[in-house]
């Protein structure tokens, strides 16, 4: 039994000062087709176990697969969006292994003839010095079928080791799955974890824009295998580890950061990094050993005899290219230009997950400045406090439109508008109901305002003297007193105008 203990983790800054990280990312995307890759079974998430199966995906004798044409089209569109070359003729293969998540004891995949090769995705990475663009080269995009889901029962970790028994649900077995494999990504230095996170984030946005998948990482429809190795500067590539099935953007960054610190500790101790798969532990951000990959596994690939090769003729590929939407990078640049905002401001909107909400709010008639102010200010803080995304808040675009209408009409100011959003978030109704319930309307009656102004004038003779001597900036003290007296519900601009009429400068 190996009792060797991994050395203590190296501080991250020290690790990247001594070693150069090299990334490699494998992302699996479940396609959002109505039926499975090789049969007509439905693909809805969350159905009762083993209810979405048939003789084909259960591999019963005599059943034969048929390729899902929509899945092929979706994969070609994905390859085109990733600037890949679409291979004119490709084929499926059998990947053989004994593991109970596939009833056939093999998986239909693509091996030496993927459908798309040699692409790239330019990834924008926010840094303290601005946005840095990193080109991540794509080695291959290939089609396969997903596996079933195993549940290991009775152990402490939820994994097979130590479990009393395992249950298998074949609903997921056969769902169309596309694997996107990068080439090695060198030269990212200390930014390696951020590059990994940004790549998966922007790949997710790209897939969503194409409409090929819901890319919900929490449901497993997009998951990442994060590979990283360390080597001294100018040295040969190091030995990589592969952290499997990471299912959130934050976890991609955490897993890579942990592995860099762990591998640096191993190398500092004069030991060799073991080539292996590793599991990511959400609770503490650590990784733990999976299975060794020191030797290549023999999957005995051979061409799938029950399926014809796929022929992606150039005419068909060009037809599919014409269906591509405006891709996210171009879309972001267009919006930034239209809104007239800086790179930093645009990146702030993106980082907050507010881009689609701001865009939709602007489309509904609100100025981009106001849309960014509300989504990026009060609402972003509230979402952060609740630990949810902006779109999960009870505030809608319609609420913001109505609040801005009330501001434009003079019924609210920004301070009162914030109280309106407080009420909406608290479940007190829509904007008008909160305004009525909390009595938040601005005091706009000149008579009421003049009464408050006269009271402030009587209490502040020194300020009055300054205003009458021509020092209009002194008016702020009286305006502040009026705002306090009206509980912030006076129109400050109107108060100022009435005050200066009341106290003209002495000639």
PDB file of N, CA, C and O in Angstrom, residues 119 271 345 450 502:
ATOM      1  N   UNK A 119      -9.294  24.360 -35.149  1.00  0.00           N
ATOM      2  CA  UNK A 119      -9.982  25.633 -34.986  1.00  0.00           C
ATOM      3  C   UNK A 119      -9.341  26.475 -33.897  1.00  0.00           C
ATOM      4  O   UNK A 119      -8.228  26.209 -33.438  1.00  0.00           O
ATOM      5  N   UNK A 271      10.030  14.942  -6.402  1.00  0.00           N
ATOM      6  CA  UNK A 271       9.247  13.789  -6.839  1.00  0.00           C
ATOM      7  C   UNK A 271       8.676  14.043  -8.229  1.00  0.00           C
ATOM      8  O   UNK A 271       8.774  15.150  -8.774  1.00  0.00           O
ATOM      9  N   UNK A 345     -15.670  48.985 -18.460  1.00  0.00           N
ATOM     10  CA  UNK A 345     -17.098  48.968 -18.129  1.00  0.00           C
ATOM     11  C   UNK A 345     -17.797  47.771 -18.781  1.00  0.00           C
ATOM     12  O   UNK A 345     -18.663  47.139 -18.165  1.00  0.00           O
ATOM     13  N   UNK A 450     -42.228  75.533  -0.588  1.00  0.00           N
ATOM     14  CA  UNK A 450     -41.908  76.870  -0.097  1.00  0.00           C
ATOM     15  C   UNK A 450     -42.027  76.950   1.420  1.00  0.00           C
ATOM     16  O   UNK A 450     -41.235  77.643   2.086  1.00  0.00           O
ATOM     17  N   UNK A 502     -36.391  82.930  -4.024  1.00  0.00           N
ATOM     18  CA  UNK A 502     -36.698  83.500  -2.711  1.00  0.00           C
ATOM     19  C   UNK A 502     -35.565  84.408  -2.229  1.00  0.00           C
ATOM     20  O   UNK A 502     -35.819  85.409  -1.547  1.00  0.00           O
TER      21      UNK A 502
END
